[in-house]
Backbone as numpy.savetxt, mean C-alpha at the origin, in Angstrom:
# Nx Ny Nz CAx CAy CAz Cx Cy Cz
5.64 -22.91 2.54 4.79 -21.72 2.54 5.68 -20.49 2.54
5.42 -19.56 1.59 6.25 -18.37 1.43 5.60 -17.19 2.13
5.81 -17.08 3.43 5.26 -15.97 4.19 6.36 -15.32 5.02
7.48 -14.96 4.33 8.59 -14.35 5.05 8.14 -13.04 5.69
8.81 -12.60 6.74 8.36 -11.42 7.47 8.33 -10.16 6.61
7.39 -9.29 6.90 7.28 -8.00 6.24 8.08 -7.01 7.08
9.23 -6.60 6.56 10.15 -5.77 7.33 10.39 -4.43 6.63
10.24 -3.35 7.38 10.51 -2.01 6.91 11.43 -1.34 7.92
12.55 -0.80 7.45 13.48 -0.12 8.35 13.77 -0.96 9.60
14.05 -2.24 9.39 14.44 -3.16 10.46 13.32 -3.43 11.46
12.09 -3.03 11.15 10.96 -3.36 12.01 10.04 -4.32 11.27
9.64 -5.38 11.95 8.81 -6.42 11.33 7.34 -6.24 11.72
6.46 -6.43 10.74 5.03 -6.24 10.95 4.27 -7.54 10.66
3.16 -7.77 11.36 2.42 -9.02 11.18 1.51 -9.03 9.96
1.30 -7.87 9.34 0.39 -7.77 8.19 1.08 -7.00 7.07
0.62 -7.22 5.84 1.14 -6.51 4.69 0.13 -5.48 4.16
-0.88 -5.24 4.94 -1.89 -4.24 4.59 -1.74 -3.02 5.49
-1.75 -1.83 4.87 -1.76 -0.58 5.60 -3.09 0.10 5.28
-3.69 0.74 6.27 -5.03 1.27 6.09 -5.10 2.74 6.47
-5.75 3.53 5.60 -5.96 4.93 5.89 -7.12 5.13 6.84
-7.22 6.32 7.41 -8.26 6.60 8.42 -9.19 7.73 8.00
-9.10 8.19 6.76 -9.89 9.34 6.33 -11.20 8.92 5.67
-12.21 9.78 5.81 -13.47 9.69 5.06 -14.36 8.52 5.43
-14.18 7.94 6.60 -15.12 6.91 7.06 -16.39 7.61 7.55
-17.54 6.98 7.40 -18.79 7.63 7.80 -18.87 7.98 9.28
-18.30 7.13 10.14 -18.27 7.39 11.58 -17.00 6.79 12.16
-16.66 7.22 13.36 -15.50 6.65 14.04 -15.73 5.18 14.38
-16.97 4.79 14.62 -17.26 3.40 14.93 -17.02 2.50 13.73
-17.39 2.98 12.54 -17.12 2.21 11.32 -15.62 2.09 11.10
-14.90 3.15 11.36 -13.43 3.10 11.26 -12.87 2.06 12.23
-13.33 2.08 13.45 -12.85 1.14 14.46 -13.10 -0.30 14.02
-14.32 -0.57 13.54 -14.66 -1.93 13.10 -13.82 -2.37 11.90
-13.58 -1.45 11.00 -12.79 -1.76 9.79 -11.36 -2.11 10.15
-10.78 -1.33 11.04 -9.41 -1.62 11.49 -9.37 -2.95 12.24
-10.39 -3.22 13.02 -10.42 -4.46 13.81 -10.43 -5.69 12.92
-11.18 -5.67 11.82 -11.24 -6.85 10.96 -10.05 -6.95 10.02
-9.48 -5.79 9.62 -8.36 -5.79 8.68 -7.04 -6.13 9.35
-6.89 -5.74 10.63 -5.65 -5.96 11.38 -4.44 -5.46 10.60
-4.42 -4.19 10.22 -3.33 -3.67 9.39 -2.02 -3.53 10.14
-0.94 -3.47 9.38 0.38 -3.26 9.97 0.47 -1.87 10.58
-0.07 -0.87 9.87 -0.07 0.51 10.33 -1.33 1.19 9.83
-1.70 2.28 10.48 -2.78 3.12 9.99 -2.21 4.50 9.71
-2.62 5.08 8.59 -2.10 6.39 8.21 -3.02 7.49 8.72
-2.40 8.58 9.15 -3.13 9.73 9.68 -2.50 10.99 9.14
-3.32 11.92 8.67 -2.82 13.20 8.19 -2.97 14.26 9.27
-1.86 14.84 9.68 -1.90 15.91 10.67 -2.64 17.13 10.14
-2.45 17.43 8.87 -3.05 18.63 8.27 -4.56 18.52 8.14
-5.06 17.29 7.96 -6.49 17.12 7.70 -7.26 16.57 8.88
-6.54 16.13 9.91 -7.22 15.49 11.04 -8.09 16.45 11.82
-7.84 17.73 11.71 -8.64 18.69 12.46 -9.64 19.44 11.61
-9.97 18.88 10.46 -10.83 19.60 9.51 -12.31 19.43 9.78
-12.67 18.71 10.84 -14.08 18.53 11.15 -14.61 17.22 10.63
-15.89 16.92 10.95 -16.49 15.67 10.51 -16.49 14.65 11.61
-17.25 13.58 11.41 -17.44 12.59 12.46 -16.19 11.76 12.75
-15.28 11.67 11.76 -14.08 10.88 11.99 -12.92 11.76 12.44
-13.22 12.95 12.97 -12.18 13.82 13.46 -12.56 14.33 14.85
-11.73 15.18 15.42 -12.02 15.72 16.73 -11.52 14.81 17.83
-11.98 15.06 19.06 -11.51 14.34 20.22 -11.79 12.84 20.15
-12.96 12.47 19.60 -13.29 11.04 19.51 -12.32 10.32 18.58
-11.86 11.02 17.54 -10.91 10.42 16.61 -9.58 10.16 17.30
-9.08 11.15 18.02 -7.80 10.99 18.72 -7.89 9.90 19.78
-9.01 9.83 20.46 -9.20 8.78 21.47 -9.20 7.41 20.81
-9.81 7.32 19.64 -9.88 6.05 18.93 -8.49 5.58 18.50
-7.65 6.51 18.04 -6.29 6.15 17.64 -5.55 5.48 18.79
-5.71 6.02 19.98 -5.05 5.44 21.15 -5.65 4.09 21.52
-6.96 4.00 21.40 -7.66 2.76 21.77 -7.28 1.59 20.86
-7.12 1.85 19.56 -6.86 0.78 18.61 -5.46 0.19 18.78
-4.53 0.97 19.29 -3.18 0.48 19.57 -2.52 -0.14 18.33
-2.70 0.52 17.19 -2.06 0.13 15.94 -0.98 1.17 15.63
0.21 0.74 15.19 1.24 1.72 14.86 0.73 2.78 13.88
1.04 4.04 14.16 0.56 5.14 13.34 1.64 5.56 12.35
1.23 5.75 11.11 2.09 6.27 10.06 1.55 7.65 9.66
2.07 8.72 10.24 1.61 10.06 9.83 1.97 10.31 8.37
1.18 11.14 7.71 1.53 11.50 6.34 1.49 13.01 6.14
2.10 13.45 5.05 2.17 14.88 4.74 1.19 15.23 3.64
0.02 14.63 3.66 -1.00 14.86 2.63 -1.30 16.35 2.48
-1.42 16.79 1.23 -1.76 18.18 0.96 -0.58 19.11 0.79
0.64 18.63 1.07 1.82 19.48 0.96 2.27 19.62 -0.49
2.71 20.82 -0.85 3.12 21.08 -2.23 4.50 21.71 -2.35
5.22 21.81 -1.25 6.58 22.31 -1.29 7.43 21.53 -0.31
8.75 21.58 -0.53 9.66 20.85 0.35 9.55 21.35 1.78
9.56 22.67 1.95 9.51 23.23 3.30 8.22 22.86 4.01
7.11 22.89 3.26 5.81 22.54 3.84 5.79 21.09 4.29
6.34 20.20 3.47 6.36 18.78 3.80 7.26 18.50 5.00
8.43 19.13 5.02 9.38 18.92 6.12 8.80 19.43 7.43
8.21 20.61 7.40 7.62 21.18 8.61 6.48 20.33 9.12
5.62 19.85 8.21 4.49 18.99 8.60 4.99 17.69 9.22
6.03 17.11 8.63 6.59 15.87 9.17 7.15 16.08 10.57
7.83 17.19 10.77 8.40 17.48 12.09 7.31 17.70 13.13
6.23 18.37 12.74 5.10 18.55 13.65 4.45 17.21 13.97
4.31 16.36 12.95 3.69 15.05 13.14 4.51 14.20 14.09
5.83 14.32 14.02 6.68 13.56 14.93 6.43 13.95 16.38
6.20 15.23 16.61 5.92 15.70 17.96 4.54 15.23 18.45
3.56 15.32 17.55 2.18 14.97 17.94 2.02 13.47 18.16
2.55 12.67 17.24 2.32 11.22 17.29 3.48 10.45 17.93
4.54 11.14 18.25 5.70 10.53 18.90 6.24 9.35 18.10
6.50 9.59 16.84 7.03 8.55 15.96 7.94 9.19 14.91
8.97 8.44 14.50 9.86 8.90 13.43 9.40 8.42 12.06
8.33 7.64 12.03 7.80 7.17 10.74 7.05 8.31 10.06
7.20 8.40 8.74 6.44 9.40 7.98 6.19 8.89 6.57
4.95 9.00 6.13 4.61 8.77 4.73 4.74 10.13 4.04
5.73 10.24 3.18 6.04 11.52 2.56 5.23 11.71 1.28
4.30 12.63 1.31 3.52 13.02 0.14 3.89 14.45 -0.23
4.18 14.67 -1.50 4.49 16.01 -1.99 3.89 16.11 -3.39
2.75 16.75 -3.47 1.94 16.73 -4.70 2.36 17.83 -5.67
2.45 17.45 -6.95 2.87 18.41 -7.97 1.77 18.84 -8.92
0.61 18.18 -8.86 -0.48 18.53 -9.77 -1.81 18.38 -9.04
-2.61 19.44 -9.05 -3.85 19.45 -8.28 -4.92 18.52 -8.86
-4.90 18.29 -10.16 -5.93 17.48 -10.79 -5.68 15.98 -10.62
-4.45 15.55 -10.89 -4.13 14.13 -10.80 -3.56 13.74 -9.45
-3.19 14.75 -8.64 -2.52 14.50 -7.36 -1.26 13.67 -7.54
-0.61 13.89 -8.68 0.62 13.15 -8.99 1.77 13.69 -8.14
2.58 12.79 -7.59 3.72 13.23 -6.78 4.72 14.04 -7.60
5.29 15.07 -6.98 6.38 15.85 -7.57 7.67 15.13 -7.19
8.16 14.28 -8.08 9.30 13.43 -7.74 10.59 14.21 -7.53
10.70 15.40 -8.13 11.90 16.20 -7.96 11.99 16.76 -6.54
10.89 17.38 -6.09 10.86 17.89 -4.73 10.82 16.75 -3.71
10.25 15.62 -4.11 10.15 14.47 -3.22 11.53 13.98 -2.80
12.44 13.89 -3.75 13.80 13.45 -3.45 14.48 14.43 -2.50
14.31 15.71 -2.74 14.93 16.73 -1.89 14.39 16.65 -0.46
13.07 16.52 -0.33 12.46 16.44 1.00 12.88 15.16 1.71
12.96 14.06 0.97 13.36 12.78 1.56 14.76 12.87 2.16
15.68 13.51 1.45 17.05 13.66 1.95 17.07 14.41 3.27
16.30 15.50 3.33 16.26 16.32 4.55 15.71 15.52 5.72
14.61 14.82 5.48 13.96 14.08 6.57 14.79 12.88 7.03
15.43 12.20 6.12 16.27 11.06 6.50 17.46 11.54 7.31
18.04 12.66 6.91 19.15 13.23 7.69 18.68 13.66 9.08
17.38 13.92 9.20 16.81 14.34 10.48 16.33 13.15 11.31
16.60 11.94 10.83 16.27 10.75 11.62 14.93 10.12 11.32
14.24 10.55 10.27 12.94 9.98 9.94 13.08 8.66 9.18
12.08 7.79 9.35 11.94 6.59 8.53 10.91 6.93 7.45
11.41 7.25 6.28 10.58 7.84 5.23 10.03 6.78 4.28
8.71 6.80 4.09 8.03 6.00 3.08 7.46 6.97 2.05
8.15 7.16 0.92 7.71 8.17 -0.04 6.62 7.66 -0.98
5.57 8.46 -1.11 4.52 8.19 -2.10 5.04 8.70 -3.44
5.25 7.79 -4.39 5.90 8.15 -5.65 5.16 7.54 -6.84
5.67 7.82 -8.02 5.13 7.19 -9.22 5.86 5.86 -9.44
5.53 5.19 -10.55 6.18 3.92 -10.87 7.45 4.13 -11.70
7.90 5.38 -11.84 9.09 5.69 -12.64 10.35 5.10 -11.98
11.03 4.23 -12.69 12.19 3.52 -12.16 13.31 4.48 -11.76
13.59 5.47 -12.58 14.70 6.38 -12.30 14.40 7.23 -11.07
13.17 7.73 -10.96 12.79 8.50 -9.78 12.90 7.64 -8.52
12.51 6.39 -8.62 12.59 5.48 -7.48 14.04 5.23 -7.07
14.91 5.11 -8.05 16.33 4.94 -7.74 16.89 6.17 -7.04
16.45 7.35 -7.43 16.92 8.58 -6.79 16.47 8.62 -5.32
15.27 8.13 -5.07 14.77 8.09 -3.69 15.57 7.10 -2.86
15.96 6.00 -3.45 16.80 5.03 -2.74 18.18 5.63 -2.48
18.72 6.36 -3.45 20.01 7.03 -3.27 19.94 8.06 -2.14
18.75 8.65 -1.96 18.57 9.65 -0.91 18.52 9.02 0.48
18.38 7.69 0.53 18.37 7.00 1.80 17.08 6.29 2.16
16.07 6.39 1.30 14.81 5.68 1.57 15.06 4.17 1.48
14.50 3.43 2.41 14.67 1.97 2.42 13.44 1.23 1.92
12.39 1.96 1.58 11.17 1.38 1.03 10.48 2.46 0.20
9.67 2.03 -0.77 8.99 2.96 -1.66 7.51 2.62 -1.74
6.70 3.66 -2.05 5.26 3.47 -2.17 4.76 4.01 -3.51
4.98 3.26 -4.60 4.50 3.71 -5.91 2.99 3.59 -6.05
2.41 4.50 -6.83 0.96 4.45 -7.04 0.59 3.42 -8.10
-0.64 2.93 -8.04 -1.20 2.10 -9.10 -1.98 2.98 -10.07
-2.59 4.04 -9.52 -3.38 5.01 -10.28 -3.53 6.24 -9.38
-4.04 7.34 -9.92 -4.22 8.53 -9.08 -5.07 8.26 -7.84
-4.77 8.98 -6.79 -5.43 8.83 -5.50 -6.95 8.89 -5.62
-7.62 7.92 -5.03 -9.07 7.94 -4.94 -9.83 7.53 -6.18
-9.12 7.14 -7.26 -9.81 6.82 -8.51 -10.39 5.41 -8.53
-9.76 4.47 -7.85 -10.22 3.09 -7.89 -10.03 2.43 -9.24
-9.14 2.96 -10.06 -8.94 2.43 -11.41 -8.16 1.12 -11.44
-7.48 0.82 -10.37 -6.60 -0.34 -10.40 -5.29 0.04 -11.08
-4.53 -0.96 -11.49 -3.22 -0.70 -12.09 -3.38 -0.10 -13.47
-2.82 1.09 -13.66 -2.90 1.78 -14.95 -1.72 1.41 -15.84
-0.52 1.32 -15.27 0.68 1.01 -16.05 1.28 -0.31 -15.56
0.69 -1.39 -16.04 1.11 -2.72 -15.60 2.58 -2.98 -15.92
2.98 -2.64 -17.13 4.37 -2.90 -17.54 5.36 -2.20 -16.62
5.10 -0.92 -16.34 6.02 -0.14 -15.51 6.13 -0.71 -14.10
5.01 -1.13 -13.52 5.05 -1.68 -12.16 5.77 -3.03 -12.13
5.60 -3.83 -13.16 6.30 -5.11 -13.22 7.81 -4.90 -13.39
8.18 -3.93 -14.22 9.60 -3.62 -14.40 10.20 -3.11 -13.09
9.46 -2.26 -12.39 9.94 -1.73 -11.12 10.20 -2.85 -10.13
9.28 -3.80 -10.05 9.46 -4.93 -9.14 10.68 -5.76 -9.54
10.84 -5.97 -10.83 11.94 -6.79 -11.33 13.30 -6.12 -11.09
13.36 -4.81 -11.29 14.64 -4.11 -11.22 15.06 -3.73 -9.80
14.11 -3.73 -8.88 14.42 -3.43 -7.48 14.01 -4.60 -6.60
14.64 -5.76 -6.81 14.18 -6.99 -6.14 14.35 -6.98 -4.63
15.29 -6.21 -4.11 15.55 -6.22 -2.67 14.85 -5.08 -1.93
14.17 -4.21 -2.64 13.54 -3.05 -2.03 12.08 -3.34 -1.67
11.67 -3.12 -0.44 10.24 -3.26 -0.11 9.42 -2.24 -0.90
8.44 -2.74 -1.64 7.59 -1.89 -2.47 6.13 -2.08 -2.05
5.48 -0.97 -1.71 4.10 -1.00 -1.25 3.25 -0.21 -2.22
2.25 -0.84 -2.81 1.36 -0.13 -3.72 0.47 0.81 -2.92
0.50 2.08 -3.30 -0.26 3.10 -2.58 -1.04 3.94 -3.58
-2.35 3.91 -3.45 -3.27 4.75 -4.24 -3.74 4.09 -5.53
-5.04 4.24 -5.77 -5.62 3.85 -7.04 -6.30 2.50 -7.09
-6.09 1.64 -6.11 -6.75 0.34 -6.12 -8.21 0.50 -5.70
-9.10 -0.27 -6.34 -10.51 -0.16 -6.02 -11.15 -1.47 -5.59
-10.53 -2.59 -5.96 -11.10 -3.91 -5.69 -10.08 -4.83 -5.03
-10.54 -5.74 -4.18 -9.62 -6.72 -3.59 -8.86 -7.52 -4.64
-9.49 -7.83 -5.76 -8.81 -8.59 -6.81 -7.59 -7.83 -7.34
-7.67 -6.51 -7.36 -6.53 -5.70 -7.81 -5.39 -5.76 -6.80
-5.73 -5.80 -5.52 -4.70 -5.94 -4.49 -4.04 -7.31 -4.59
-4.83 -8.35 -4.80 -4.26 -9.69 -4.95 -3.33 -9.74 -6.16
-3.70 -9.04 -7.23 -2.90 -9.06 -8.45 -1.50 -8.50 -8.21
-1.40 -7.33 -7.59 -0.08 -6.74 -7.39 0.75 -7.56 -6.40
0.08 -8.19 -5.44 0.80 -9.06 -4.51 1.33 -10.30 -5.24
0.58 -10.80 -6.21 1.02 -11.94 -7.01 2.25 -11.59 -7.83
2.41 -10.32 -8.18 3.59 -9.88 -8.94 4.83 -9.76 -8.05
4.64 -9.88 -6.74 5.77 -9.80 -5.85 5.87 -8.52 -5.05
4.85 -7.67 -5.12 4.86 -6.46 -4.29 4.71 -6.86 -2.83
5.27 -6.03 -1.97 5.39 -6.41 -0.57 4.21 -6.02 0.30
3.42 -5.07 -0.16 2.29 -4.63 0.64 1.39 -3.71 -0.15
0.28 -3.34 0.48 -0.73 -2.48 -0.15 -1.23 -1.49 0.89
-1.36 -0.23 0.49 -1.97 0.78 1.35 -3.28 1.24 0.71
-4.34 1.28 1.50 -5.67 1.61 1.01 -6.32 2.67 1.89
-7.20 3.46 1.27 -8.07 4.31 2.05 -9.44 4.39 1.38
-9.50 5.11 0.26 -10.79 5.38 -0.39 -11.56 4.10 -0.72
-10.85 3.09 -1.23 -11.52 1.85 -1.64 -12.27 1.21 -0.48
-11.82 1.45 0.73 -12.48 0.91 1.91 -13.46 1.91 2.49
-12.98 3.11 2.81 -13.78 4.08 3.57 -15.02 4.56 2.82
-14.96 4.62 1.48 -16.09 5.12 0.70 -16.91 4.00 0.06
-16.61 2.77 0.43 -17.42 1.65 -0.09 -18.75 1.60 0.65
-19.66 0.77 0.15 -20.96 0.65 0.79 -20.90 0.05 2.17
-19.93 -0.83 2.39 -19.74 -1.45 3.70 -18.24 -1.49 3.99
-17.69 -0.43 4.58 -16.24 -0.37 4.82 -15.70 -1.56 5.62
-16.46 -2.03 6.59 -15.97 -3.15 7.40 -15.80 -4.41 6.56
-16.79 -4.73 5.75 -16.69 -5.90 4.88 -15.58 -5.72 3.85
-15.45 -4.52 3.30 -14.43 -4.28 2.28 -13.04 -4.36 2.89
-12.86 -3.87 4.11 -11.57 -3.97 4.78 -11.19 -5.44 4.96
-12.16 -6.25 5.35 -11.91 -7.68 5.53 -11.54 -8.33 4.20
-12.26 -7.96 3.14 -12.01 -8.53 1.82 -10.60 -8.19 1.34
-10.19 -6.96 1.53 -8.84 -6.56 1.11 -7.77 -7.27 1.92
-8.00 -7.45 3.20 -7.03 -8.15 4.03 -6.83 -9.58 3.54
-7.93 -10.25 3.20 -7.85 -11.61 2.68 -7.16 -11.64 1.32
-7.44 -10.64 0.49 -6.86 -10.58 -0.86 -5.34 -10.38 -0.81
-4.90 -9.51 0.09 -3.47 -9.27 0.23 -2.75 -10.54 0.68
-3.33 -11.23 1.64 -2.73 -12.48 2.12 -2.73 -13.55 1.03
-3.85 -13.66 0.30 -3.95 -14.66 -0.77 -2.95 -14.37 -1.88
-2.81 -13.10 -2.25 -1.88 -12.74 -3.31 -0.44 -13.05 -2.93
-0.09 -12.81 -1.67 1.27 -13.10 -1.23 1.54 -14.61 -1.21
0.55 -15.37 -0.77 0.68 -16.82 -0.77 0.85 -17.35 -2.20
0.07 -16.79 -3.12 0.14 -17.22 -4.52 1.51 -16.91 -5.12
2.04 -15.74 -4.79 3.37 -15.36 -5.29 4.42 -16.35 -4.81
4.37 -16.71 -3.55 5.33 -17.65 -3.01 5.16 -19.07 -3.50
3.96 -19.38 -3.98 3.68 -20.73 -4.48 4.20 -20.97 -5.89
4.80 -19.95 -6.49 5.36 -20.04 -7.83 4.31 -20.49 -8.86
3.45 -19.57 -9.27 2.38 -19.90 -10.22 2.92 -20.46 -11.54
2.11 -21.29 -12.19 2.50 -21.81 -13.50 2.60 -20.66 -14.50
3.48 -20.81 -15.47 3.65 -19.77 -16.47 2.57 -19.90 -17.55
2.00 -18.78 -17.98 0.99 -18.83 -19.05 1.59 -19.40 -20.34
0.78 -20.11 -21.11 1.24 -20.66 -22.38 0.10 -20.62 -23.37
0.44 -20.52 -24.65 -0.56 -20.40 -25.70 -1.21 -21.74 -26.03
-0.46 -22.84 -25.94 -0.95 -24.15 -26.35 -1.54 -24.90 -25.16
-2.67 -25.58 -25.41 -3.30 -26.36 -24.36 -2.42 -27.54 -23.96
-2.51 -27.89 -22.69 -1.76 -29.04 -22.18 -2.65 -29.79 -21.20
-2.88 -31.06 -21.46 -3.77 -31.85 -20.62 -3.22 -31.93 -19.20
-4.11 -31.77 -18.24 -3.68 -31.84 -16.85 -3.76 -33.26 -16.30
-4.47 -34.14 -17.01 -4.62 -35.53 -16.57 -3.72 -36.43 -17.40
-2.84 -37.23 -16.79 -1.95 -38.11 -17.56 -2.73 -39.20 -18.28
-2.19 -39.64 -19.42 -2.87 -40.68 -20.20 -2.16 -42.03 -20.10
-0.94 -42.05 -19.62 -0.19 -43.31 -19.52 -0.80 -44.20 -18.43
-1.03 -45.47 -18.78 -1.53 -46.42 -17.79 -3.02 -46.35 -17.57
-3.78 -45.83 -18.54 -5.23 -45.77 -18.36 -5.81 -47.18 -18.27
-6.75 -47.42 -17.34 -7.37 -48.75 -17.24 -8.38 -49.03 -18.35
-8.83 -48.00 -19.04 -9.81 -48.20 -20.10 -9.29 -47.51 -21.37
-9.69 -48.01 -22.50 -9.31 -47.39 -23.78 -10.38 -47.67 -24.80
-10.32 -46.91 -25.88 -11.32 -47.09 -26.92 -11.09 -48.42 -27.65
-12.19 -49.09 -28.05 -12.08 -50.35 -28.79 -13.04 -50.32 -29.96
-12.69 -51.02 -31.01 -13.55 -51.04 -32.18 -14.87 -51.72 -31.90
-14.96 -52.53 -30.79 -16.17 -53.24 -30.47 -17.26 -52.30 -29.97
-16.88 -51.07 -29.55 -17.88 -50.20 -28.93 -18.23 -49.08 -29.86
């Protein structure tokens, strides 16, 4: 069975699913979803956590403590290096953790990461002692620059945030996995269905981070459970070494030694 530990920055986690905490209908639904998914970490945005709504405020902060799941703060909404660095430093004080999901957006419509500023911000934060998980594109060269900056894991997107489109550039993601075989790669953004999560795990990706696909579904608790099962199934399938696709049919049942055969008498 191929279920080697999921390790990021020398810390091992029991799950390969990471779950966002935004846009759930109520804090109780969020609590139930986290309980069934049992994620490795939950992501929280310092900039958006105080924006109001049922999943924010004092009840939200109390819930974070109650769930006792490692928190991964993120810099969602940041559009400059200084803004991202300052937000990360504030998040470290608030959540008492050196972990940070580094988001630095370069386009308001697609919410595509600005990979140039991302590398600069990553260097600053790593020098400051942060364990940086950068939200990036599937571009191999940009990913290599992030690794050169000191990042030990990457979070490439499957599609733009919140779209639920699934994998848009299959070739690029497969190449990225192939060319960076020793780097933990977590698919972040764009997945909409558990089958899509299982697919990327079957390709050898190390984990999946979700928010919209769960929180905005008709039943977030059931969807969280479905994604957790899909991530585990995909990883098991990857380790089981799937058969290679082939164009020509091949019988799965052997014919040698059959007890019966065709006869002219029948």
